Amino acid sequence: MNNKTLNKVLIAIAIPTAYAVAMRYIFGYESWKEIFAVMSGTFLFLLPTIMGILTVYLLPQEKAKKVPYQIFIPWIPIFLFLIITLMLNIEGWACWIMILPIFLIAASVGGVIGGHLKVKKRNDRLNISVLILIPLLISPIENFIGSVQTNYKADTFIDINAPAEKIWQNVTRVRAIPKSDDKGYLTSFLGFPRPVKAELNFNGVGAHREAIFTKGLVFHEDVIEYTANKKMVFTIKAFPYEIPSTTMDKHVVIGGDYFDVLNGTYEIEPLPNAKNRLHLYSIFKIRTTFNFYAGWWAKWIMKDIQNNILQIEKTRSELP
């Protein structure tokens, strides 16, 4: 690769990266939140597609027509965008892990489109110039239409070789959980708070329970249905103002604009051979314009949290 070609490749990478950073500032500007939003389909799907188109279109002709270049070269600006936003503390690690698959796929799709434009329509710079403005035109329409709230259920269970009475003691109140007992692989990878303990002021309807996590996260739970050694249903509330801003990215904070947990249920189901099945399920809500994707991630995260708690309760209940 000669110097001229190398310079063109570097420009093809630098321009989409700069474009993405500029769009992130525009979409994240608080005063413009009524028309531009980072948590939008426009930003999640359209921005990386345009980045891919720009990257390949700006490549030299001999590079742009090669399919591997069309698919993989657009990933470079995506990863540069990731690094820049993390270094500048514009986005959090958890957000990037969740959006990165979509960004990479969309960028590759855009790369194929950019390759077609480059090879088939060589004098199409005007259309490319208009293309980069499309997110600024689409986002206000998306925000005007508004987001939709969808409720989801995360259902988990575990079989325990212990009597219901002993299991129930470890369900209603969970004593301090050492870090070595924490097996939440996904939440740990995302940097989410880990469970510390759960406290209940009394057994029965009207009781107040607090599920306490690290980094200042507390689930305030009010018991609305209670049958000793069998079932407990409780509402759940997390107050964003209690959670330090460094704990979670604002786009995924529990109790925030986009995600909240509504209620939870513990239920013991008797099994043969003196075993019991402990169920834990929760109802949570998602409010975005791309609930199909956000809901999938939220359910995975909630199941990871619940399975982690269930495993702790199983281990403690089966101790002699």
Backbone as numpy.savetxt, mean C-alpha at the origin, in Angstrom:
# Nx Ny Nz CAx CAy CAz Cx Cy Cz
29.12 1.77 -28.16 28.28 2.96 -28.16 29.17 4.21 -28.16
29.05 5.05 -29.23 29.88 6.25 -29.30 29.32 7.34 -28.38
30.09 8.43 -28.24 29.71 9.49 -27.31 28.39 10.15 -27.68
28.15 10.32 -28.97 26.91 10.95 -29.42 25.70 10.11 -29.04
25.82 8.81 -29.27 24.72 7.90 -28.92 24.52 7.85 -27.41
25.64 7.81 -26.68 25.56 7.78 -25.22 24.86 9.02 -24.67
25.19 10.17 -25.23 24.56 11.42 -24.78 23.06 11.39 -25.03
22.65 10.84 -26.18 21.23 10.75 -26.49 20.51 9.81 -25.51
21.17 8.72 -25.16 20.58 7.78 -24.21 20.44 8.43 -22.84
21.47 9.16 -22.41 21.42 9.84 -21.11 20.31 10.89 -21.08
20.15 11.61 -22.18 19.07 12.60 -22.26 17.72 11.91 -22.22
17.62 10.77 -22.91 16.36 10.01 -22.93 15.98 9.51 -21.55
16.96 9.33 -20.69 16.70 8.90 -19.31 16.44 10.10 -18.40
17.20 11.17 -18.60 17.12 12.34 -17.71 15.80 13.09 -17.86
15.32 13.27 -19.08 14.10 14.07 -19.29 12.87 13.42 -18.65
12.60 12.12 -18.85 11.45 11.51 -18.17 11.58 11.54 -16.65
12.82 11.41 -16.15 13.02 11.46 -14.70 12.66 12.83 -14.16
13.16 13.88 -14.82 12.84 15.25 -14.40 11.35 15.53 -14.53
10.75 15.01 -15.59 9.30 15.17 -15.80 8.52 14.54 -14.64
8.93 13.35 -14.22 8.24 12.66 -13.13 8.36 13.43 -11.82
9.56 13.94 -11.53 9.76 14.70 -10.29 8.90 15.96 -10.31
8.85 16.63 -11.45 8.02 17.84 -11.57 6.54 17.50 -11.35
6.08 16.41 -11.95 4.68 15.99 -11.78 4.39 15.63 -10.33
5.37 15.02 -9.66 5.15 14.66 -8.25 4.96 15.90 -7.39
5.72 16.93 -7.66 5.56 18.17 -6.90 4.21 18.83 -7.20
3.82 18.82 -8.46 2.53 19.42 -8.84 1.38 18.65 -8.20
1.42 17.31 -8.30 0.33 16.49 -7.78 0.33 16.44 -6.25
1.46 16.75 -5.64 1.53 16.73 -4.18 1.39 18.09 -3.53
1.20 19.13 -4.34 1.09 20.49 -3.80 -0.24 20.64 -3.08
-0.17 20.94 -1.79 -1.34 20.93 -0.93 -2.44 21.87 -1.42
-2.08 23.02 -1.92 -3.08 24.01 -2.35 -3.83 23.58 -3.60
-3.29 22.58 -4.31 -3.93 22.11 -5.54 -4.58 20.74 -5.38
-4.78 20.31 -4.14 -5.24 18.95 -3.90 -6.65 18.69 -4.43
-7.42 19.74 -4.70 -8.76 19.55 -5.24 -8.74 19.17 -6.72
-7.62 19.41 -7.39 -7.56 19.07 -8.82 -6.45 18.06 -9.14
-5.42 18.03 -8.30 -4.33 17.07 -8.52 -4.11 16.25 -7.26
-3.94 14.94 -7.42 -3.73 14.07 -6.26 -2.77 12.94 -6.62
-1.81 12.71 -5.73 -0.89 11.59 -5.94 -1.64 10.27 -5.88
-2.61 10.18 -4.95 -3.42 8.96 -4.84 -4.54 8.99 -5.88
-4.16 8.92 -7.13 -5.12 8.95 -8.23 -4.70 7.97 -9.31
-5.66 7.56 -10.10 -5.35 6.68 -11.21 -4.47 7.37 -12.23
-4.65 8.68 -12.37 -3.83 9.44 -13.31 -2.36 9.33 -12.96
-2.04 9.53 -11.69 -0.64 9.48 -11.27 -0.12 8.05 -11.30
-0.93 7.11 -10.86 -0.47 5.73 -10.73 -0.28 5.03 -12.07
-1.17 5.27 -13.02 -1.13 4.54 -14.29 -0.63 5.38 -15.47
-1.09 6.63 -15.53 -0.78 7.45 -16.70 0.64 8.01 -16.66
1.08 8.48 -15.49 2.41 9.07 -15.40 3.52 8.10 -15.84
3.58 6.87 -15.32 4.66 5.97 -15.76 4.54 5.58 -17.23
3.31 5.53 -17.75 3.13 5.23 -19.17 3.77 6.32 -20.03
3.53 7.57 -19.66 4.11 8.69 -20.40 5.63 8.71 -20.23
6.11 8.36 -19.05 7.56 8.26 -18.84 8.17 7.25 -19.81
7.48 6.12 -19.98 7.97 5.10 -20.90 7.96 5.57 -22.34
6.90 6.27 -22.73 6.82 6.80 -24.10 7.96 7.78 -24.36
8.16 8.70 -23.42 9.22 9.70 -23.58 10.60 9.06 -23.67
10.85 8.10 -22.80 12.17 7.47 -22.75 12.54 6.86 -24.09
11.66 6.04 -24.62 11.98 5.34 -25.87 11.93 6.28 -27.07
11.00 7.22 -27.06 10.90 8.16 -28.18 12.17 9.02 -28.31
12.79 9.31 -27.18 14.00 10.14 -27.20 15.27 9.35 -27.48
15.16 8.03 -27.52 16.33 7.20 -27.83 16.71 7.33 -29.30
17.96 7.02 -29.65 18.33 6.96 -31.06 17.47 5.92 -31.79
17.27 6.14 -33.06 16.38 5.30 -33.86 16.73 3.81 -33.75
18.02 3.48 -33.82 18.41 2.07 -33.82 18.13 1.40 -32.48
18.09 2.16 -31.41 17.77 1.62 -30.09 16.26 1.51 -29.89
15.55 2.54 -30.33 14.11 2.62 -30.08 13.33 1.50 -30.75
13.85 0.95 -31.83 13.10 -0.08 -32.55 13.28 -1.47 -31.96
14.20 -1.62 -30.99 14.46 -2.92 -30.38 13.53 -3.14 -29.20
12.82 -4.26 -29.21 11.83 -4.55 -28.18 12.43 -4.58 -26.77
13.59 -5.21 -26.55 14.16 -5.19 -25.19 14.38 -3.77 -24.67
14.81 -2.87 -25.55 14.97 -1.47 -25.14 13.62 -0.86 -24.79
12.62 -1.15 -25.59 11.29 -0.60 -25.35 10.73 -1.04 -24.00
11.02 -2.28 -23.63 10.44 -2.83 -22.40 11.25 -2.44 -21.16
12.57 -2.50 -21.25 13.38 -2.38 -20.03 14.06 -1.02 -19.82
14.40 -0.31 -20.87 15.04 1.00 -20.68 14.14 1.97 -19.90
12.80 1.96 -20.10 11.95 2.86 -19.30 12.00 2.59 -17.80
12.51 1.43 -17.40 12.62 1.15 -15.97 13.69 2.03 -15.30
14.67 2.46 -16.07 15.75 3.26 -15.48 15.22 4.58 -14.92
14.45 5.36 -15.68 13.87 6.58 -15.09 12.95 6.29 -13.90
12.26 5.16 -13.93 11.39 4.80 -12.81 12.22 4.62 -11.54
13.31 3.88 -11.64 14.14 3.64 -10.46 14.87 4.91 -10.02
15.23 5.77 -10.96 15.82 7.05 -10.58 14.80 7.92 -9.86
13.58 7.90 -10.33 12.49 8.63 -9.68 12.28 8.10 -8.27
12.31 6.79 -8.12 12.19 6.16 -6.80 13.29 6.66 -5.86
14.53 6.61 -6.33 15.66 7.00 -5.49 15.56 8.47 -5.09
15.23 9.33 -6.04 15.14 10.77 -5.76 14.06 11.07 -4.73
12.88 10.46 -4.89 11.78 10.75 -3.96 12.04 10.18 -2.57
12.75 9.07 -2.51 13.12 8.53 -1.19 14.18 9.41 -0.52
15.16 9.83 -1.29 16.23 10.66 -0.73 15.70 12.02 -0.26
14.75 12.57 -0.98 14.18 13.87 -0.62 13.01 13.73 0.34
12.72 12.49 0.75 11.62 12.22 1.68 10.28 12.69 1.13
10.13 12.60 -0.18 8.85 12.95 -0.82 7.89 11.78 -0.73
8.40 10.58 -0.90 7.60 9.36 -0.79 8.24 8.41 0.21
7.42 7.53 0.75 7.91 6.54 1.69 8.19 5.21 1.02
8.97 4.39 1.70 9.33 3.06 1.20 8.09 2.21 0.95
7.15 2.22 1.89 5.96 1.38 1.76 5.17 1.73 0.51
4.99 3.02 0.26 4.25 3.44 -0.93 4.93 2.94 -2.20
6.25 3.06 -2.23 6.96 2.65 -3.44 6.87 1.15 -3.68
6.95 0.37 -2.62 6.83 -1.08 -2.78 5.48 -1.43 -3.40
4.45 -0.72 -3.00 3.10 -1.03 -3.49 2.85 -0.54 -4.91
3.44 0.59 -5.28 3.16 1.12 -6.62 4.19 0.69 -7.66
5.34 0.18 -7.22 6.41 -0.13 -8.17 5.99 -1.14 -9.24
5.28 -2.23 -8.92 4.88 -3.16 -9.99 4.07 -2.47 -11.09
3.12 -1.62 -10.69 2.30 -0.90 -11.66 3.17 0.06 -12.48
4.06 0.77 -11.82 4.92 1.72 -12.52 5.79 1.02 -13.57
6.34 -0.13 -13.22 7.21 -0.83 -14.16 6.43 -1.36 -15.36
5.27 -1.94 -15.09 4.44 -2.47 -16.19 3.98 -1.34 -17.10
3.48 -0.26 -16.50 2.99 0.88 -17.28 4.12 1.52 -18.09
5.31 1.61 -17.50 6.45 2.18 -18.21 6.83 1.33 -19.42
6.76 0.02 -19.27 7.06 -0.87 -20.39 6.02 -0.73 -21.50
4.76 -0.63 -21.11 3.70 -0.40 -22.11 3.97 0.91 -22.84
4.30 1.93 -22.07 4.63 3.21 -22.69 5.84 3.12 -23.59
6.82 2.31 -23.20 8.00 2.13 -24.03 7.68 1.53 -25.38
6.77 0.56 -25.40 6.35 -0.04 -26.67 5.65 1.00 -27.54
4.79 1.81 -26.91 4.10 2.87 -27.65 5.12 3.88 -28.19
6.07 4.26 -27.33 7.10 5.20 -27.76 7.93 4.67 -28.91
8.22 3.37 -28.89 8.96 2.77 -29.99 8.18 2.82 -31.28
6.89 2.59 -31.20 6.03 2.65 -32.40 6.03 4.07 -32.97
5.87 5.05 -32.09 5.85 6.44 -32.55 7.18 6.83 -33.18
8.25 6.36 -32.60 9.58 6.71 -33.11 9.84 6.09 -34.47
9.46 4.85 -34.63 9.76 4.13 -35.87 8.78 4.48 -36.98
7.51 4.59 -36.65 6.48 4.78 -37.67 6.17 6.24 -37.97
6.35 7.11 -36.97 5.99 8.52 -37.15 7.15 9.38 -36.65
8.09 9.60 -37.50 9.34 10.23 -37.07 9.16 11.71 -36.73
8.21 12.40 -37.31 8.02 13.83 -37.05 6.77 14.06 -36.21
6.79 13.49 -35.02 5.60 13.54 -34.16 5.89 14.28 -32.85
6.81 15.24 -32.90 7.22 15.93 -31.68 6.07 16.75 -31.08
5.20 17.28 -31.93 4.07 18.06 -31.41 3.17 17.19 -30.56
2.86 15.99 -31.04 2.01 15.08 -30.27 2.68 14.67 -28.96
3.99 14.49 -28.98 4.72 14.16 -27.75 4.63 15.31 -26.76
4.74 16.54 -27.27 4.65 17.71 -26.40 3.28 17.81 -25.75
2.25 17.50 -26.52 0.89 17.51 -25.97 0.71 16.37 -24.97
1.33 15.24 -25.26 1.19 14.05 -24.42 1.61 14.32 -22.97
2.68 15.07 -22.78 3.18 15.29 -21.42 2.23 16.15 -20.59
1.29 16.82 -21.25 0.32 17.65 -20.53 -0.94 16.89 -20.16
-1.11 15.69 -20.70 -2.35 14.94 -20.49 -2.66 14.71 -19.01
-1.70 14.34 -18.15 -2.05 14.16 -16.73 -2.65 15.40 -16.10
-2.20 16.58 -16.53 -2.73 17.82 -15.97 -4.15 18.08 -16.44
-4.55 17.45 -17.53 -5.91 17.59 -18.04 -6.84 16.52 -17.49
-6.32 15.31 -17.32 -7.13 14.18 -16.88 -7.39 14.23 -15.38
-6.39 14.60 -14.60 -6.52 14.56 -13.14 -7.68 15.40 -12.60
-7.89 16.64 -13.08 -9.05 17.40 -12.57 -10.38 16.70 -12.85
-10.47 16.03 -14.00 -11.70 15.30 -14.32 -11.88 14.13 -13.36
-10.79 13.40 -13.10 -10.84 12.28 -12.17 -11.24 12.74 -10.77
-10.67 13.85 -10.31 -11.01 14.36 -8.99 -12.43 14.89 -8.92
-12.92 15.42 -10.04 -14.31 15.90 -10.09 -15.28 14.72 -9.96
-14.97 13.63 -10.64 -15.82 12.43 -10.54 -15.79 11.89 -9.12
-14.61 11.92 -8.51 -14.48 11.53 -7.10 -14.13 10.07 -6.91
-13.65 9.77 -5.71 -13.29 8.40 -5.35 -14.51 7.64 -4.85
-14.35 6.34 -4.74 -15.44 5.46 -4.30 -14.98 4.70 -3.06
-15.87 4.60 -2.07 -15.54 3.81 -0.88 -15.99 2.37 -1.07
-15.09 1.45 -0.79 -15.40 0.02 -0.87 -14.96 -0.64 0.42
-15.83 -1.47 0.99 -15.49 -2.22 2.20 -14.96 -3.61 1.83
-13.96 -4.05 2.56 -13.35 -5.36 2.34 -13.29 -6.14 3.65
-13.15 -7.45 3.52 -13.04 -8.31 4.69 -11.75 -9.12 4.60
-10.97 -9.08 5.66 -9.76 -9.91 5.76 -10.05 -11.02 6.76
-10.14 -12.24 6.27 -10.56 -13.39 7.09 -9.37 -14.32 7.31
-9.03 -14.56 8.57 -7.91 -15.44 8.90 -8.30 -16.37 10.04
-7.60 -17.50 10.16 -7.86 -18.42 11.27 -6.62 -19.27 11.52
-6.61 -19.91 12.69 -5.52 -20.81 13.04 -6.05 -21.89 13.97
-5.57 -23.12 13.82 -5.99 -24.23 14.68 -5.05 -24.33 15.88
-5.65 -24.46 17.06 -4.88 -24.43 18.30 -5.20 -25.66 19.14
-4.18 -26.31 19.62 -4.34 -27.50 20.47 -4.38 -27.06 21.94
-5.50 -26.46 22.31 -5.67 -25.94 23.68 -7.16 -25.73 23.93
-7.59 -25.76 25.19 -9.00 -25.52 25.51 -9.39 -24.07 25.24
-10.68 -23.86 24.98 -11.18 -22.53 24.63 -10.89 -21.51 25.73
-11.00 -21.94 26.99 -10.78 -21.01 28.11 -9.36 -20.44 28.08
-8.40 -21.27 27.80 -7.01 -20.80 27.77 -6.75 -19.90 26.56
-7.33 -20.28 25.43 -7.20 -19.45 24.23 -7.78 -18.07 24.48
-8.94 -18.05 25.13 -9.65 -16.78 25.35 -8.83 -15.83 26.22
-8.11 -16.36 27.16 -7.25 -15.52 28.01 -6.19 -14.79 27.18
-5.71 -15.46 26.16 -4.68 -14.87 25.31 -5.24 -14.02 24.18
-6.56 -14.09 24.00 -7.23 -13.28 22.99 -7.64 -11.93 23.55
-8.33 -11.96 24.68 -8.85 -10.71 25.23 -7.74 -9.76 25.65
-6.68 -10.31 26.22 -5.54 -9.50 26.65 -4.26 -10.16 26.16
-3.46 -9.41 25.46 -2.20 -9.94 24.91 -1.05 -9.25 25.64
-0.33 -10.02 26.43 0.78 -9.43 27.17 1.92 -9.05 26.21
2.89 -8.33 26.73 3.96 -7.76 25.92 4.56 -8.76 24.94
4.68 -8.35 23.69 5.18 -9.21 22.61 6.63 -8.83 22.30
7.59 -9.69 22.62 8.99 -9.37 22.27 9.17 -9.39 20.75
10.16 -8.67 20.29 10.40 -8.57 18.85 10.66 -9.93 18.23
11.25 -10.84 19.00 11.57 -12.17 18.48 10.31 -12.97 18.15
9.18 -12.62 18.75 7.92 -13.32 18.49 7.17 -12.76 17.29
7.62 -11.64 16.78 6.93 -10.98 15.68 7.30 -11.65 14.36
6.31 -12.26 13.70 6.55 -12.97 12.44 5.82 -12.32 11.26
5.47 -11.06 11.40 4.79 -10.37 10.30 5.79 -9.98 9.22
5.97 -10.86 8.23 7.03 -10.67 7.24 6.74 -9.48 6.32
5.49 -9.32 5.89 5.17 -8.25 4.95 5.20 -6.89 5.63
4.54 -6.79 6.78 4.50 -5.51 7.48 5.90 -5.10 7.94
6.72 -6.07 8.30 8.10 -5.75 8.69 8.88 -5.23 7.49
8.70 -5.86 6.33 9.38 -5.43 5.11 8.96 -4.02 4.70
7.69 -3.70 4.91 7.17 -2.38 4.56 7.51 -1.32 5.59
8.04 -1.76 6.74 8.39 -0.81 7.79 7.22 -0.36 8.62
6.13 -1.15 8.63 4.96 -0.80 9.42 5.21 -1.08 10.90
4.46 -0.43 11.79 4.59 -0.71 13.23 4.29 -2.17 13.53
4.96 -2.72 14.54 4.71 -4.10 14.94 3.90 -4.12 16.24
3.15 -5.19 16.49 2.32 -5.26 17.70 3.15 -5.33 18.97
2.66 -4.67 20.02 3.36 -4.66 21.31 2.55 -5.39 22.38
1.27 -5.05 22.50 0.39 -5.69 23.49 -1.04 -5.24 23.24
-1.99 -5.90 23.93 -3.39 -5.50 23.88 -3.95 -5.52 25.29
-4.68 -4.47 25.64 -5.23 -4.33 26.98 -6.75 -4.19 26.91
-7.45 -4.85 27.85 -8.91 -4.79 27.93 -9.29 -4.44 29.36
-10.19 -3.43 29.53 -10.49 -2.99 30.90 -11.43 -3.94 31.64
-12.35 -4.63 30.92 -13.16 -5.67 31.53 -13.75 -6.55 30.44
-14.26 -7.71 30.82 -14.84 -8.64 29.85 -16.33 -8.38 29.72
-16.77 -8.00 28.54 -18.20 -7.78 28.32 -18.46 -6.66 27.34
-19.74 -6.54 26.96 -20.15 -5.47 26.04 -19.91 -4.11 26.70
-19.38 -3.18 25.92 -19.06 -1.86 26.44 -17.62 -1.72 26.90
-16.89 -2.82 26.93 -15.49 -2.77 27.35 -14.66 -2.04 26.30
-13.56 -1.49 26.76 -12.63 -0.79 25.86 -11.32 -1.55 25.81
-10.87 -1.79 24.60 -9.63 -2.53 24.38 -8.68 -1.68 23.56
-7.42 -1.72 23.88 -6.41 -1.00 23.11 -5.37 -1.98 22.59
-5.25 -2.04 21.27 -4.19 -2.83 20.63 -3.06 -1.86 20.32
-1.96 -2.03 21.03 -0.86 -1.07 20.97 0.27 -1.60 20.09
0.72 -0.76 19.17 1.81 -1.09 18.27 2.98 -0.13 18.51
4.11 -0.44 17.91 5.25 0.47 18.00 4.97 1.74 17.20
5.82 2.71 17.35 5.79 3.97 16.60 4.53 4.78 16.85
3.87 4.55 17.99 2.75 5.39 18.37 1.40 4.99 17.81
1.31 3.85 17.12 0.03 3.41 16.56 -0.78 2.67 17.62
-2.03 3.11 17.83 -2.93 2.45 18.78 -4.28 2.26 18.12
-4.80 1.03 18.17 -6.17 0.76 17.74 -7.07 0.84 18.97
-8.02 1.77 18.95 -8.98 1.91 20.04 -10.21 1.06 19.69
-10.48 0.06 20.51 -11.51 -0.92 20.20 -12.60 -0.92 21.28
-13.84 -0.84 20.86 -14.98 -0.90 21.78 -15.78 -2.17 21.50
-15.96 -2.98 22.53 -16.64 -4.27 22.39 -18.14 -4.06 22.24
-18.71 -4.59 21.17 -20.15 -4.43 20.91 -20.90 -5.76 20.99
-20.17 -6.87 21.03 -20.79 -8.19 21.20 -19.79 -9.08 21.93
-20.28 -9.80 22.95 -19.34 -10.59 23.76 -20.01 -11.84 24.28
-19.40 -12.99 23.99 -19.77 -14.27 24.58 -18.48 -14.92 25.08
-18.38 -15.09 26.38 -17.14 -15.58 26.98 -16.68 -16.88 26.35
-15.40 -16.97 26.05 -14.76 -18.17 25.50 -15.28 -18.56 24.13
-15.96 -17.64 23.48 -16.53 -17.98 22.18 -16.40 -16.86 21.13
-16.88 -15.65 21.46 -16.92 -14.62 20.43 -16.81 -13.22 21.03
-16.06 -12.37 20.33 -15.96 -10.96 20.71 -15.91 -10.12 19.44
-16.84 -9.18 19.33 -16.89 -8.27 18.18 -16.62 -6.87 18.70
-15.80 -6.12 17.99 -15.43 -4.79 18.46 -15.24 -3.83 17.30
-15.62 -2.58 17.53 -15.31 -1.53 16.56 -13.84 -1.15 16.72
-13.28 -0.61 15.66 -11.86 -0.24 15.67 -11.72 1.19 15.17
-10.93 1.96 15.88 -10.66 3.33 15.45 -9.20 3.67 15.70
-8.56 4.20 14.67 -7.20 4.73 14.81 -7.27 6.22 14.50
-6.69 7.03 15.36 -6.75 8.48 15.19 -5.44 8.97 14.57
-5.50 9.48 13.34 -4.28 9.92 12.65 -3.47 10.95 13.44
-4.16 11.81 14.20 -3.44 12.85 14.94 -2.59 12.28 16.07
-2.88 11.03 16.46 -2.07 10.38 17.50 -0.80 9.75 16.93
-0.80 9.54 15.63 0.30 8.81 14.99 1.36 9.80 14.51
2.59 9.70 14.99 3.65 10.61 14.53 3.79 10.56 13.01
4.10 11.70 12.41 4.19 11.78 10.95 5.28 10.89 10.38
6.24 10.50 11.21 7.33 9.64 10.75 6.97 8.16 10.79
5.80 7.83 11.36 5.42 6.43 11.53 5.01 5.78 10.22
4.12 6.45 9.47 3.60 5.88 8.24 3.47 6.98 7.20
3.62 6.61 5.94 3.38 7.54 4.86 1.93 7.99 4.91
1.68 9.27 4.64 0.32 9.80 4.77 -0.67 9.13 3.82
-0.16 8.52 2.75 -1.05 7.87 1.79 -1.54 6.51 2.27
-0.87 5.94 3.29 -1.28 4.63 3.79 -1.59 4.65 5.28
-1.62 5.84 5.89 -1.88 5.92 7.32 -3.29 5.41 7.64
-3.39 4.61 8.68 -4.67 4.04 9.10 -5.51 5.14 9.74
-6.77 5.23 9.31 -7.64 6.29 9.80 -7.52 7.56 8.98
-6.73 7.52 7.91 -6.54 8.69 7.06 -7.60 8.80 5.99
-7.27 9.52 4.92 -8.25 9.79 3.86 -8.55 8.57 3.00
-7.64 7.59 2.97 -7.77 6.52 1.99 -8.00 5.14 2.58
-7.64 4.95 3.85 -7.70 3.61 4.44 -8.09 3.69 5.91
-9.04 2.84 6.31 -9.42 2.79 7.72 -9.98 1.41 8.04
-9.75 0.98 9.27 -10.28 -0.30 9.75 -11.54 0.00 10.55
-12.62 -0.75 10.28 -13.92 -0.46 10.88 -14.22 -1.33 12.09
-14.07 -2.64 11.95 -14.36 -3.53 13.08 -13.62 -4.85 12.94
-13.58 -5.58 14.04 -12.92 -6.87 14.05 -13.71 -7.88 14.86
-13.44 -9.14 14.65 -14.15 -10.22 15.35 -13.19 -11.36 15.66
-13.22 -11.80 16.92 -12.58 -13.05 17.33 -13.68 -14.06 17.56
-13.49 -15.27 17.07 -14.48 -16.32 17.30 -13.78 -17.67 17.39
-14.18 -18.46 18.37 -13.61 -19.79 18.57 -14.57 -20.84 18.05
-14.07 -21.72 17.20 -14.86 -22.81 16.62 -14.31 -24.14 17.14
-15.11 -24.92 17.86 -14.63 -26.21 18.38 -14.31 -27.18 17.24
-13.24 -27.95 17.40 -12.83 -28.97 16.45 -12.71 -30.30 17.17
-12.68 -31.41 16.43 -12.48 -32.72 17.08 -11.13 -32.80 17.80
-11.00 -33.77 18.68 -9.75 -34.06 19.39 -9.31 -32.91 20.29
-10.28 -32.25 20.89 -10.02 -31.19 21.88 -9.28 -29.99 21.29
-9.34 -29.84 19.99 -8.72 -28.67 19.36 -9.77 -27.59 19.12
-9.29 -26.38 18.87 -10.18 -25.27 18.56 -9.59 -24.46 17.41
-10.48 -23.92 16.61 -10.06 -23.03 15.51 -10.38 -21.59 15.92
-9.36 -20.77 15.96 -9.54 -19.36 16.33 -9.62 -18.52 15.06
-10.77 -17.88 14.87 -10.97 -17.00 13.72 -10.70 -15.56 14.13
-10.09 -14.81 13.24 -9.95 -13.36 13.41 -10.19 -12.72 12.05
-11.23 -11.92 11.97 -11.45 -11.21 10.72 -11.79 -9.76 10.99
-11.50 -8.94 10.00 -11.71 -7.50 10.13 -12.40 -6.96 8.89
-13.12 -5.88 9.08 -13.74 -5.15 7.98 -13.02 -3.81 7.87
-12.54 -3.49 6.69 -11.86 -2.22 6.50 -12.35 -1.56 5.21
-12.11 -0.27 5.10 -12.59 0.46 3.93 -11.43 1.11 3.18
-11.59 1.17 1.87 -10.65 1.83 0.98 -11.42 2.91 0.21
-10.80 4.08 0.08 -11.46 5.16 -0.66 -10.47 5.79 -1.64
-10.43 5.25 -2.85 -9.57 5.78 -3.91 -10.32 5.65 -5.23
-9.66 6.02 -6.31 -10.22 5.78 -7.64 -9.67 4.50 -8.25
-8.88 3.78 -7.47 -8.32 2.50 -7.94 -8.40 1.46 -6.82
-9.61 1.31 -6.27 -9.81 0.39 -5.15 -9.43 -1.05 -5.48
-9.58 -1.45 -6.72 -9.26 -2.83 -7.11 -7.81 -3.16 -6.79
-6.93 -2.19 -6.91 -5.51 -2.41 -6.63 -5.17 -2.12 -5.18
-5.65 -0.99 -4.67 -5.39 -0.62 -3.28 -6.00 -1.64 -2.32
-7.19 -2.14 -2.67 -7.86 -3.13 -1.82 -7.10 -4.44 -1.75
-6.49 -4.84 -2.85 -5.69 -6.07 -2.87 -4.51 -5.96 -1.92
-3.82 -4.83 -1.96 -2.69 -4.62 -1.06 -3.14 -4.54 0.39
-4.22 -3.80 0.64 -4.71 -3.63 2.01 -5.12 -4.97 2.62
-5.77 -5.81 1.83 -6.17 -7.13 2.34 -4.95 -7.99 2.66
-3.94 -7.93 1.82 -2.70 -8.68 2.06 -2.03 -8.21 3.35
-1.98 -6.90 3.54 -1.37 -6.34 4.75 -2.16 -6.71 5.99
-3.49 -6.58 5.93 -4.32 -6.90 7.09 -4.21 -8.38 7.45
-4.17 -9.24 6.45 -4.02 -10.67 6.73 -2.66 -10.98 7.35
-1.64 -10.26 6.93 -0.32 -10.46 7.52 -0.33 -10.05 8.99
-0.95 -8.93 9.31 -1.06 -8.48 10.70 -1.83 -9.50 11.53
-2.97 -9.95 11.00 -3.83 -10.88 11.74 -3.18 -12.24 11.92
-2.56 -12.76 10.87 -1.89 -14.06 11.00 -0.75 -14.00 12.01
-0.08 -12.88 12.07 0.99 -12.68 13.04 0.44 -12.75 14.47
-0.66 -12.04 14.72 -1.29 -12.04 16.04 -1.81 -13.44 16.39
-2.44 -14.10 15.43 -2.97 -15.45 15.67 -1.85 -16.42 16.04
-0.72 -16.32 15.37 0.39 -17.22 15.66 0.91 -17.00 17.08
0.97 -15.75 17.50 1.39 -15.44 18.88 0.41 -16.03 19.88
-0.88 -15.87 19.60 -1.91 -16.39 20.52 -1.90 -17.92 20.54
-1.63 -18.53 19.41 -1.53 -19.99 19.36 -0.35 -20.49 20.20
0.81 -19.89 20.00 2.01 -20.30 20.72 1.81 -20.19 22.23
1.22 -19.10 22.66 1.03 -18.89 24.10 -0.05 -19.80 24.67
-1.07 -20.08 23.88 -2.16 -20.94 24.36 -1.72 -22.39 24.48
-0.76 -22.81 23.68 -0.31 -24.20 23.69 0.82 -24.46 24.67
1.27 -23.41 25.35 2.29 -23.62 26.38 1.71 -24.43 27.54
2.50 -25.31 28.15 1.99 -26.11 29.27 1.65 -25.23 30.48
